[in-house]
Short mmCIF file of C-alpha atoms and ligand atoms in Angstrom, two decimals:
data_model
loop_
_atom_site.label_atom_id
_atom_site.label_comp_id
_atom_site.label_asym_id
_atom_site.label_seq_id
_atom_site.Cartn_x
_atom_site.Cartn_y
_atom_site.Cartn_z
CA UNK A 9 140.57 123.09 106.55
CA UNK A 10 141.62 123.42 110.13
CA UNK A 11 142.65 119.89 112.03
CA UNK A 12 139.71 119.16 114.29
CA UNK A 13 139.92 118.93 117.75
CA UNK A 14 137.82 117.11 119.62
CA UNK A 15 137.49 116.70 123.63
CA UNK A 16 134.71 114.22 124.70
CA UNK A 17 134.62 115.32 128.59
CA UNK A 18 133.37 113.94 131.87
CA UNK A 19 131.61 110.63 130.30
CA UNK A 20 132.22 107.03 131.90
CA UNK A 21 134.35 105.39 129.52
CA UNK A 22 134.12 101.69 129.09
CA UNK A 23 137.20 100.44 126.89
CA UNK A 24 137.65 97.03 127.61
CA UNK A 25 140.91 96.98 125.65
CA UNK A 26 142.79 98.90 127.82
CA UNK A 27 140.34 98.31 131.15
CA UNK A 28 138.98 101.75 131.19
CA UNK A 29 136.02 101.99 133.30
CA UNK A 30 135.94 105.37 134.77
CA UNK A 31 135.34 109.29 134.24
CA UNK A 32 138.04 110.55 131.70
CA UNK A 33 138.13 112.63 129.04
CA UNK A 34 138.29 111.49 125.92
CA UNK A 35 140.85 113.41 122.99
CA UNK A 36 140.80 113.30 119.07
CA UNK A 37 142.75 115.15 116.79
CA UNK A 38 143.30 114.98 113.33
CA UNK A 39 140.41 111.96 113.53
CA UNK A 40 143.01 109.67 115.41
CA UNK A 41 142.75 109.32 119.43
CA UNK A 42 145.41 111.27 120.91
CA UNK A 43 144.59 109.70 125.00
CA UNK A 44 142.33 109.75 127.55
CA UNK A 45 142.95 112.08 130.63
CA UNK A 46 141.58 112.48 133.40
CA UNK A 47 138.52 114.59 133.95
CA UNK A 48 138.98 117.57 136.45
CA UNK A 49 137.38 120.90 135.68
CA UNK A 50 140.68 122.86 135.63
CA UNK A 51 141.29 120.78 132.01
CA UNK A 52 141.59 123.78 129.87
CA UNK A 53 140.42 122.52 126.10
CA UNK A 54 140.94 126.07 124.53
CA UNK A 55 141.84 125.19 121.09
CA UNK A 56 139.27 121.65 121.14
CA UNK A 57 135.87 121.66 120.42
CA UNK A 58 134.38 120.10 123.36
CA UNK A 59 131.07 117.57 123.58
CA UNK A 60 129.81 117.13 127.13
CA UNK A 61 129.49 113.40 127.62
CA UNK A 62 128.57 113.84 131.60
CA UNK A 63 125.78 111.68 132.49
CA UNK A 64 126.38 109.60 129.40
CA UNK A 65 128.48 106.29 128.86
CA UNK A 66 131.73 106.72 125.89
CA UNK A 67 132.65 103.32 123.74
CA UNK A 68 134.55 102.97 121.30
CA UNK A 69 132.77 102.74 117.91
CA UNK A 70 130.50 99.91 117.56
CA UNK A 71 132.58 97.44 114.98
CA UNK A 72 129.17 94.97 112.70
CA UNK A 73 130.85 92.22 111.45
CA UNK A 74 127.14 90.91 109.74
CA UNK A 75 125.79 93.91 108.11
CA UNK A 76 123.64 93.64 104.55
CA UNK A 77 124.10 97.20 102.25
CA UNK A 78 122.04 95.48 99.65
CA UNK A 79 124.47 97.67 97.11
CA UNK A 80 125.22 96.90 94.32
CA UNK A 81 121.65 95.16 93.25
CA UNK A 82 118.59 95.81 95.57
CA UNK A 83 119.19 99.78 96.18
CA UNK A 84 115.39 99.66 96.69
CA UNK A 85 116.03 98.20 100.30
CA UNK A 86 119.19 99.72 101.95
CA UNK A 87 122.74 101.45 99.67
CA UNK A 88 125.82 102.57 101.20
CA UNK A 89 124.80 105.82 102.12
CA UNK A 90 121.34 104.88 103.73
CA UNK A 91 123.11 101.34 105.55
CA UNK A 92 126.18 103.71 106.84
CA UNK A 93 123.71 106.15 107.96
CA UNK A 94 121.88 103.39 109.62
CA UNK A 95 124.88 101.81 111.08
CA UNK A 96 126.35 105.87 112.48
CA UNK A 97 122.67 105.99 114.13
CA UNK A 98 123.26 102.93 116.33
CA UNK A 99 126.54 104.27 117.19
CA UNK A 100 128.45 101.60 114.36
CA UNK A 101 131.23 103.06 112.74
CA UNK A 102 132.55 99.76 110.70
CA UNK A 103 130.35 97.49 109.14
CA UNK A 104 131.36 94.32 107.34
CA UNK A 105 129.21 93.88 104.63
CA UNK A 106 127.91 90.57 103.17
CA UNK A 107 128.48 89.52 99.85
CA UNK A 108 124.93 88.69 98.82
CA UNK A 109 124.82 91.42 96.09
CA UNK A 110 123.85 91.37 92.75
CA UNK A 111 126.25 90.82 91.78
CA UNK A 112 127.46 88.39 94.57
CA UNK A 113 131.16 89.99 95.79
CA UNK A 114 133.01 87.23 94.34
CA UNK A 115 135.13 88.76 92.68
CA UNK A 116 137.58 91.57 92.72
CA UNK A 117 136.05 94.07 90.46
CA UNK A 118 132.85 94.16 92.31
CA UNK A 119 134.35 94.08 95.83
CA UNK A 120 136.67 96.94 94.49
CA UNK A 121 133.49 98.96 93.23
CA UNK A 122 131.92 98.60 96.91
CA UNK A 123 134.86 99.73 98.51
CA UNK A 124 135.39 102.50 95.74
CA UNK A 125 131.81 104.08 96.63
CA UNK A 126 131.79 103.11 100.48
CA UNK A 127 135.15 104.87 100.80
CA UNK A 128 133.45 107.82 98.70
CA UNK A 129 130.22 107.99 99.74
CA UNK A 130 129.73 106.35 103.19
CA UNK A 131 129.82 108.14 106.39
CA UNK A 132 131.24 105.00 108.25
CA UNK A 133 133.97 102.38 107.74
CA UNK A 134 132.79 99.53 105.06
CA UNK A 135 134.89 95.85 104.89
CA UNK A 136 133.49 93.69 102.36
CA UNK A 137 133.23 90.26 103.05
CA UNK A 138 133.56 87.99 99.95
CA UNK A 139 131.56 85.07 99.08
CA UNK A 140 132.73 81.13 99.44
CA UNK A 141 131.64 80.25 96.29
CA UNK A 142 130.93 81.37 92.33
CA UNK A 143 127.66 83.51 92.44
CA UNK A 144 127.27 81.87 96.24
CA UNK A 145 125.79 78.67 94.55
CA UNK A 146 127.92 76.55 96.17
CA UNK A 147 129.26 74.45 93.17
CA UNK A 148 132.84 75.84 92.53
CA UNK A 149 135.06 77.96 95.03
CA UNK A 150 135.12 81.90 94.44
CA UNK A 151 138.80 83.11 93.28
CA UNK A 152 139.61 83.49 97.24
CA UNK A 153 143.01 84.80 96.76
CA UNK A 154 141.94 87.56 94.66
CA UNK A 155 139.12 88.54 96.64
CA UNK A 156 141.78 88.50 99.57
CA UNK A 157 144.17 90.56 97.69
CA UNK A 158 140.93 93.51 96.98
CA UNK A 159 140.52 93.98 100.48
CA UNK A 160 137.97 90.83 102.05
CA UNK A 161 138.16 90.10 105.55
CA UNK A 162 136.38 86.88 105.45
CA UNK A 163 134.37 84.60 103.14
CA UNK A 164 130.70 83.67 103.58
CA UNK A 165 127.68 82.62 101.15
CA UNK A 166 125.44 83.70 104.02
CA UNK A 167 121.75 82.99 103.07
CA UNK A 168 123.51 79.82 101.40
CA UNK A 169 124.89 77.60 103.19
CA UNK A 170 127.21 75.51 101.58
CA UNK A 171 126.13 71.85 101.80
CA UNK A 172 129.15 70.71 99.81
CA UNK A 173 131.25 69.38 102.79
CA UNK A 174 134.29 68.87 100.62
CA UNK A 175 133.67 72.38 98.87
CA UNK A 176 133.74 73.56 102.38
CA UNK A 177 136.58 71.43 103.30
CA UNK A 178 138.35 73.20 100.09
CA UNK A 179 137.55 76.86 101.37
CA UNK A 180 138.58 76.24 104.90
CA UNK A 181 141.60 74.78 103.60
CA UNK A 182 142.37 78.02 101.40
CA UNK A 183 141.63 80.22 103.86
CA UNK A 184 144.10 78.88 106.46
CA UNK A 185 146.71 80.10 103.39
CA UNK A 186 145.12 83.50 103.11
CA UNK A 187 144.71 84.08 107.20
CA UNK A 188 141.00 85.19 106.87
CA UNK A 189 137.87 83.16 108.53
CA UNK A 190 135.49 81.12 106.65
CA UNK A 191 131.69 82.54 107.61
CA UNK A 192 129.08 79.86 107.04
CA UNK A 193 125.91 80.22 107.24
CA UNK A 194 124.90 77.36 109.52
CA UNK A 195 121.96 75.64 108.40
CA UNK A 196 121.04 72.23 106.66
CA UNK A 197 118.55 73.70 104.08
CA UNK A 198 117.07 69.95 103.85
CA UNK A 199 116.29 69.27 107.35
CA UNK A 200 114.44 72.38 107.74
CA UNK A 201 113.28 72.30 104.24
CA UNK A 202 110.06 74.23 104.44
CA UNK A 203 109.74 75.53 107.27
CA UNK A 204 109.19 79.29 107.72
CA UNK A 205 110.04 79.51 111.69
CA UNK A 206 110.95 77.72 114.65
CA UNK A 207 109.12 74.22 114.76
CA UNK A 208 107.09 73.95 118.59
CA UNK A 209 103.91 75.14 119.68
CA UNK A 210 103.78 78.12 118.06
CA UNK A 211 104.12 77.60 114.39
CA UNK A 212 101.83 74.11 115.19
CA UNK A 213 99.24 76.57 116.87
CA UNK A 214 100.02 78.54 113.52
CA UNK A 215 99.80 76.11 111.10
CA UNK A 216 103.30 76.83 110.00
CA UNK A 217 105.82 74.86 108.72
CA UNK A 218 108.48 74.65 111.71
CA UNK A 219 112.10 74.31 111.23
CA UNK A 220 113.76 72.25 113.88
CA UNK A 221 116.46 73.38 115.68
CA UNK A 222 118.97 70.62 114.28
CA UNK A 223 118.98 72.17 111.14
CA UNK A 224 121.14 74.62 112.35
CA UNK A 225 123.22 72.42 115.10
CA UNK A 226 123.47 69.75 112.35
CA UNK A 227 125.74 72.21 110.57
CA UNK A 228 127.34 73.65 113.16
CA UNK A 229 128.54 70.48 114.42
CA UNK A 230 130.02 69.50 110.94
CA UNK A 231 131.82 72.93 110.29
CA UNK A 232 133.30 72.73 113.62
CA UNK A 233 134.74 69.25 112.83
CA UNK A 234 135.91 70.47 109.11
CA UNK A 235 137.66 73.54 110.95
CA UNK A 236 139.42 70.86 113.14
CA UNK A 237 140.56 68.81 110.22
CA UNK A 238 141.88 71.73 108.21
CA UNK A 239 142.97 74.13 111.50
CA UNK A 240 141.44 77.08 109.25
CA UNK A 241 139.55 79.65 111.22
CA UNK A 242 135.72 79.54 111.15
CA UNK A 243 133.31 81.90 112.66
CA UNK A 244 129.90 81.29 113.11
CA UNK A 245 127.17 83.77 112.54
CA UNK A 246 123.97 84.20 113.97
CA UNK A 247 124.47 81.10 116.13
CA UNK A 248 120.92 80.43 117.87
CA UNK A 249 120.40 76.99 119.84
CA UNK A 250 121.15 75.06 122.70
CA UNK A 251 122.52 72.16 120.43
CA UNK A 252 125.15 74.77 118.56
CA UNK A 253 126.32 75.92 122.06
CA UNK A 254 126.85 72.41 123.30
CA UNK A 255 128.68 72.04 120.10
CA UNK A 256 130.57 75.28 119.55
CA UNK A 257 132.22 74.44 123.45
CA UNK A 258 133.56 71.30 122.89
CA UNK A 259 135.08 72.62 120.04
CA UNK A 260 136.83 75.23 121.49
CA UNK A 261 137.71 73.07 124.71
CA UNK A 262 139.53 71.27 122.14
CA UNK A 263 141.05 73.94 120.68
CA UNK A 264 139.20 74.33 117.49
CA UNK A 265 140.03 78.02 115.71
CA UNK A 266 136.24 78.98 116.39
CA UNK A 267 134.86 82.46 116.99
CA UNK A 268 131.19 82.78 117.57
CA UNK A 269 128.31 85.60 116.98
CA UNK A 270 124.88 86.11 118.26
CA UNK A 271 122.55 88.84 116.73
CA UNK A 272 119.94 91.40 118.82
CA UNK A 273 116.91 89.59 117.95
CA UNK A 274 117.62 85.97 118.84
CA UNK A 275 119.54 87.75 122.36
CA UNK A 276 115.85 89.47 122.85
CA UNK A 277 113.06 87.42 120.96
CA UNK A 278 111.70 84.65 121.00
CA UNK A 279 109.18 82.23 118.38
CA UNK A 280 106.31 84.12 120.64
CA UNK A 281 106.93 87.28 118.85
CA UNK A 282 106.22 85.33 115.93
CA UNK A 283 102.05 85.71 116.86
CA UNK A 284 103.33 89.98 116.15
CA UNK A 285 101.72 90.97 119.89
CA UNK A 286 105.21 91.76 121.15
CA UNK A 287 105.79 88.17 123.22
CA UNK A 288 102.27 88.27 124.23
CA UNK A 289 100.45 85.32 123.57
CA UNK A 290 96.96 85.53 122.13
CA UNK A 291 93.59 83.63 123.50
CA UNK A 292 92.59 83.22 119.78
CA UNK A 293 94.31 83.07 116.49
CA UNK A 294 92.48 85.64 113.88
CA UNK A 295 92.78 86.79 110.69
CA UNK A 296 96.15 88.84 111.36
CA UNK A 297 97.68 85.86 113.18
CA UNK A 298 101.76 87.15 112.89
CA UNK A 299 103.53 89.62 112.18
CA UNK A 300 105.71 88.67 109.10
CA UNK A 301 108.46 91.07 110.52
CA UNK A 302 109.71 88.46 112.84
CA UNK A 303 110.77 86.26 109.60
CA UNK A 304 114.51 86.08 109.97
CA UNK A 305 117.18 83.27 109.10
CA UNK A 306 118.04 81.25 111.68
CA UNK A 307 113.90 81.42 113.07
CA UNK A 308 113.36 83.04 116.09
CA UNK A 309 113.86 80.42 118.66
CA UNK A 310 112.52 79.20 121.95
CA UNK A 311 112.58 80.72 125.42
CA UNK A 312 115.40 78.16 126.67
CA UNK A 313 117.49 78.81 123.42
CA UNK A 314 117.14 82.85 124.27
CA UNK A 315 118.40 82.36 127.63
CA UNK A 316 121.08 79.84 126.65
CA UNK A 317 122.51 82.26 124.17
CA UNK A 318 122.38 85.27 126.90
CA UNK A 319 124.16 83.16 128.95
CA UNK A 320 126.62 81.90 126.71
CA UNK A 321 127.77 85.55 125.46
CA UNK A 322 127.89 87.07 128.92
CA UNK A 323 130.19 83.92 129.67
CA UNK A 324 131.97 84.66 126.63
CA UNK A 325 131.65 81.20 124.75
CA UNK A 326 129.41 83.42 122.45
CA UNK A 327 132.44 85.81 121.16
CA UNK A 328 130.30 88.70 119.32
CA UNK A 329 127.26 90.56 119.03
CA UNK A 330 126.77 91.09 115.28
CA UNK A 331 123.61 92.90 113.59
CA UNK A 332 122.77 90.24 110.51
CA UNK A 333 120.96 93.99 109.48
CA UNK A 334 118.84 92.59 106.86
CA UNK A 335 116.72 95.56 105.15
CA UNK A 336 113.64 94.05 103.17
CA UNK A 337 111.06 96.11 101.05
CA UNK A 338 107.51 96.66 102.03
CA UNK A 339 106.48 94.15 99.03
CA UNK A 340 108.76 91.39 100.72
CA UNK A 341 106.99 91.64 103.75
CA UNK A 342 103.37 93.06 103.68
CA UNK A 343 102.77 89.28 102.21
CA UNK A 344 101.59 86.06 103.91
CA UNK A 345 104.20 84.48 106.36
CA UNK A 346 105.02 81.83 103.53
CA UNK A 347 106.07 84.17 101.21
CA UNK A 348 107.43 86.73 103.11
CA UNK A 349 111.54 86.96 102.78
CA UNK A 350 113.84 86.23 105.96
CA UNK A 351 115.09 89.30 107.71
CA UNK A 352 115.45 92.23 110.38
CA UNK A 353 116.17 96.08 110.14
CA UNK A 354 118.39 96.08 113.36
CA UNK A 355 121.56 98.78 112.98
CA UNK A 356 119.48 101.48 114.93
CA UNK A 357 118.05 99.12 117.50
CA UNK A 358 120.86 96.92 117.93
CA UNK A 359 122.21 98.46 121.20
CA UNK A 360 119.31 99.35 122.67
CA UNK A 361 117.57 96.13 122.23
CA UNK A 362 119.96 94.24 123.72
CA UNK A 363 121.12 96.97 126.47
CA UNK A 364 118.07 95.71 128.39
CA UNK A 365 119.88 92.78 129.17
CA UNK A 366 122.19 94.87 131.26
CA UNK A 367 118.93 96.54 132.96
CA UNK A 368 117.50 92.98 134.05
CA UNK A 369 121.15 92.19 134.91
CA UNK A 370 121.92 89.31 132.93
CA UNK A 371 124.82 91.02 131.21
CA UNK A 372 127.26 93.54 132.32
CA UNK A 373 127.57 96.84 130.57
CA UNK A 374 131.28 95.91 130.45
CA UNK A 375 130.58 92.69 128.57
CA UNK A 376 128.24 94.12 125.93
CA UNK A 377 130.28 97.18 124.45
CA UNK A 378 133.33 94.55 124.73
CA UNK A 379 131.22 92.34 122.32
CA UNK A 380 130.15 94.79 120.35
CA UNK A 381 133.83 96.64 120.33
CA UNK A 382 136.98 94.73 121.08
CA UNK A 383 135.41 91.19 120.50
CA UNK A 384 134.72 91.91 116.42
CA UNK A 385 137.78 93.83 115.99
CA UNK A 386 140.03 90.72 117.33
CA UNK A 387 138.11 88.80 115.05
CA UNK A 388 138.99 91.26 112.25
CA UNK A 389 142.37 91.96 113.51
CA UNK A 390 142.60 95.57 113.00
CA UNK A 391 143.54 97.99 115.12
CA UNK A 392 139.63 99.13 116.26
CA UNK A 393 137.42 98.78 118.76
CA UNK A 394 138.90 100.87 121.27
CA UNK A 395 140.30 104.06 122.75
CA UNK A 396 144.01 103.19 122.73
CA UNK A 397 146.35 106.46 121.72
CA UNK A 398 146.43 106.44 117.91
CA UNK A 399 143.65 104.42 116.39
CA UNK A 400 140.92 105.88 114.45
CA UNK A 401 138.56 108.32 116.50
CA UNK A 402 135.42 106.06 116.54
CA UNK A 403 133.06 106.87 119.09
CA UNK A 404 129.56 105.93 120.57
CA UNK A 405 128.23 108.35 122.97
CA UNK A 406 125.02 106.95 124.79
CA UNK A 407 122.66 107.63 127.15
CA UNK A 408 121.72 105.06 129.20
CA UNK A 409 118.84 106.63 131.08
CA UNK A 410 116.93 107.57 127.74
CA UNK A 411 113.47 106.21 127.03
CA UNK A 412 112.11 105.86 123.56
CA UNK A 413 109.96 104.01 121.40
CA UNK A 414 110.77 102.93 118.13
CA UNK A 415 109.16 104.38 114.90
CA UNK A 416 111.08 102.71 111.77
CA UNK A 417 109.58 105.83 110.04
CA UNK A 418 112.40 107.63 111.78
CA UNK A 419 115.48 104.97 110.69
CA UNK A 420 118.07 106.61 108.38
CA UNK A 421 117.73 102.95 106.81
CA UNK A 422 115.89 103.30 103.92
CA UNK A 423 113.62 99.91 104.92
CA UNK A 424 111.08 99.67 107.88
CA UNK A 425 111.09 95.85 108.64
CA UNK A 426 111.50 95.61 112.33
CA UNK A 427 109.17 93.62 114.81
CA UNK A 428 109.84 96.37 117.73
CA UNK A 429 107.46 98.81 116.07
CA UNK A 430 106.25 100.50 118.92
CA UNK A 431 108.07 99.24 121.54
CA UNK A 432 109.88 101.30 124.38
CA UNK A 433 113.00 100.65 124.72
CA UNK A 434 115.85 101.77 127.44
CA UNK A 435 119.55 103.72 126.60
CA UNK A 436 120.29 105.33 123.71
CA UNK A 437 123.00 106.30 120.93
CA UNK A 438 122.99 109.83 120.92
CA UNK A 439 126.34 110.77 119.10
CA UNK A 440 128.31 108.57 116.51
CA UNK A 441 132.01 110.06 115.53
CA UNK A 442 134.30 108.30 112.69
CA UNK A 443 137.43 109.18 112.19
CA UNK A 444 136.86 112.47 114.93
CA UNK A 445 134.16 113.55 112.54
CA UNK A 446 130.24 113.35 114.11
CA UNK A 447 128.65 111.75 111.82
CA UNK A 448 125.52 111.18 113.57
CA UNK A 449 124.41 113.75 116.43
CA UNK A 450 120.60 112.96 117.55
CA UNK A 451 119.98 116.31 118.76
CA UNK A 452 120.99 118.47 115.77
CA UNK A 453 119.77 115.51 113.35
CA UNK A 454 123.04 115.20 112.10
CA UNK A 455 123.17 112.01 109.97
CA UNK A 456 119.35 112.09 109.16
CA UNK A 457 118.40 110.38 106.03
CA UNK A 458 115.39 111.74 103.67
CA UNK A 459 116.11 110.29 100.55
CA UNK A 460 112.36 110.28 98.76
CA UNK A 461 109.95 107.82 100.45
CA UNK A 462 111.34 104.60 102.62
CA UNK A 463 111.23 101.45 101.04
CA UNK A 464 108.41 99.50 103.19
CA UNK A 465 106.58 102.79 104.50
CA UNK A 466 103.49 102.50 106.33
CA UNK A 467 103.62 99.21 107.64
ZN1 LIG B 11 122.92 84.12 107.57
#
């Protein structure tokens, strides 16, 4: 097979690595960027294949460090192939993926076997993540070394948090030897014990069981004191309230190892959502009261949390954006609110959800593709998330002028769970290259999944 060639010409590129923000041409070959040159007409690309990117803006491949695959265990919701396709239609081209498999990624021969089929079978970049603990119960520390040895970038029990301070105390400790970040889940499962979504007005109006916010800042304050005490690194996923913010900057003012992430949904919903009329509040509550969609781990929060955690990314005590892609079947959700399960379909909306934001200008373009890019891959340090001569040719092409509304029946995902049904949203991923191969193209279809009948069709 002929090396391919690739010449991405006359888009604004946004690279925050290397402080790109202009019109250049982008160049791949052999799926490794050769440079960025500058776009005149008189470039002669004979021997490239050429995509015109004029009009459009060119990142660097989105990097997910909080991505569920589902695979090995619950291939009824999301696998490798269906979650990478997901990820290459949102313009991802690594995902990390959580250990919450069954069975868990705690240890080396099932981390291998994920990273044995990703590397086989799917069409982006897949680091596993390995969990904290034995079978993420919390009791007895995972064999860290070994998982760290197979390939792990990090350690997390997410969806368990691990209440054992000392156990936590123990991993941080470990991990500091290993030079990987401990991921907790931040949540005190018996403060909010119960409760199905945000406690305030709208789960009282509801007659749900609210969790309170200091479940979650409860936790975050006592990780951030165990990462001081051990000087391991810690990140914090999904991080959602004003309490956790005050938290998470003291910390780092005192030089705690902390990195931060914030996912699409609590950057772009709040508990309103929860009544499933898109933020609208309704006169009455009736029979179909809430859309069990919004049901995600941390809840859905208030309006002053939303706006506190926009604020805090685009001031960059927030370090990430990360996905916390959570693909549930039909049957988990199609259920009352009680017994629906926690979690979001977001790869394919994730930019596009939150690249409003930049419309109603409380973020800059810059600052978003830098925490979706070059933030994650520092965390990760690996040589990704950007455009620099010689790393691997990952690429989002959007458009940022494109209107669409989302139909779930169109993900590549093989789940449907997502409470922006319907909605129109602004800017688009049109084009998705890994490793100078497109692996998602929205015009030919490249990419498109139609493996037998999604998981949670029709509602
Ligand atoms: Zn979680």
């Amino acid at each position: 097979m002929a090396a391919r060639k690739l010449a991405i010409i006359g888009g604004r590129v946004i690279d925050p690595v290397q402080g790109i923000d202009r019109v250049v041409d982008v160049l791949i070959s052999n799926g490794k960027i050769t440079g960025v040159a500058s776009s005149s007409s008189d470039n002669a690309y004979d021997d490239y294949e050429v995509i015109d990117a004029s009009g459009k803006i060119v990142s660097p491949g989105f990097v997910d460090l909080h991505t569920h695959l589902r695979d090995p265990g619950q291939e009824w919701k999301e696998t490798i192939v269906s979650g990478t396709r997901a990820a290459a239609h949102g313009g991802f081209t690594t995902v990390c993926a959580m250990p919450n498999t069954d069975p868990v990624q705690d240890s080396a021969a099932v981390v291998e076997d994920v990273m044995r089929r990703a590397a086989a079978d799917g069409v982006v970049r897949v680091l596993p993540i390995g969990a904290i603990s034995v079978g993420q119960h919390g009791k007895q520390l995972a064999p860290m070394g070994e998982l760290a040895e197979a390939g792990v970038i990090g350690f997390s029990d997410d969806g368990n948090p691990v209440a054992d301070a000392n156990l936590m105390r123990q991993a941080l400790k470990y991990s500091v030897e290993l030079g990987l970040p401990i991921i907790n889940h931040a949540e005190d499962k018996k403060i909010g014990a119960g409760g199905v979504m945000s406690a305030g007005l709208v789960a009282t109006r509801l007659g749900l069981a609210g969790v309170p916010a200091e479940a979650e800042t409860a936790m975050v304050a006592r990780d951030l004191h165990l990462a001081d005490l051990t000087k391991a690194r810690l990140h914090i996923p999904h991080i959602s309230t004003i309490g956790s913010l005050v938290a998470l900057r003291s910390a780092k003012e005192c030089g705690v190892n902390v990195t931060a992430e914030v996912t699409p949904h609590h950057l772009t919903l709040n508990d309103e959502w929860v009544f499933g009329l898109k933020g609208e509040i309704p006169a009455q509550v009736g029979s179909e009261a809430y859309d069990t969609n919004t049901k995600v781990n941390p809840p859905l929060r208030s309006r002053a949390d939303v706006e506190a955690v926009i604020e805090a990314l685009s001031e960059g005590l927030i370090d990430i954006i990360a996905t916390d892609h959570a693909p549930h079947a039909a049957t988990d959700k199609v259920c009352t609110y009680d017994e629906a399960a926690h979690g979001i379909n977001v790869l394919e909306t994730a930019f596009a959800s939150v690249f409003g934001l930049v419309d109603a200008s409380k973020i800059s373009i810059e600052r978003l593709i830098e925490s979706l890019t070059a933030g994650p891959a520092a965390i990760l340090g690996r040589d990704l998330g950007s455009l620099k001569k010689g790393f691997s040719g990952d690429v989002a092409i959007i458009d940022p002028g494109s209107k669409w509304v989302v139909d779930p029946n169109e993900f590549a995902s093989k789940s449907v769970n997502t409470p922006l049904r319907g909605v129109e949203l602004t800017g688009r991923v049109v084009t998705t290259i890994y490793q100078g191969e497109t692996v998602f193209d929205l015009r030919g279809a490249i990419g498109t999944f139609s493996e037998g009948v999604k998981a949670g069709a029709g509602q």
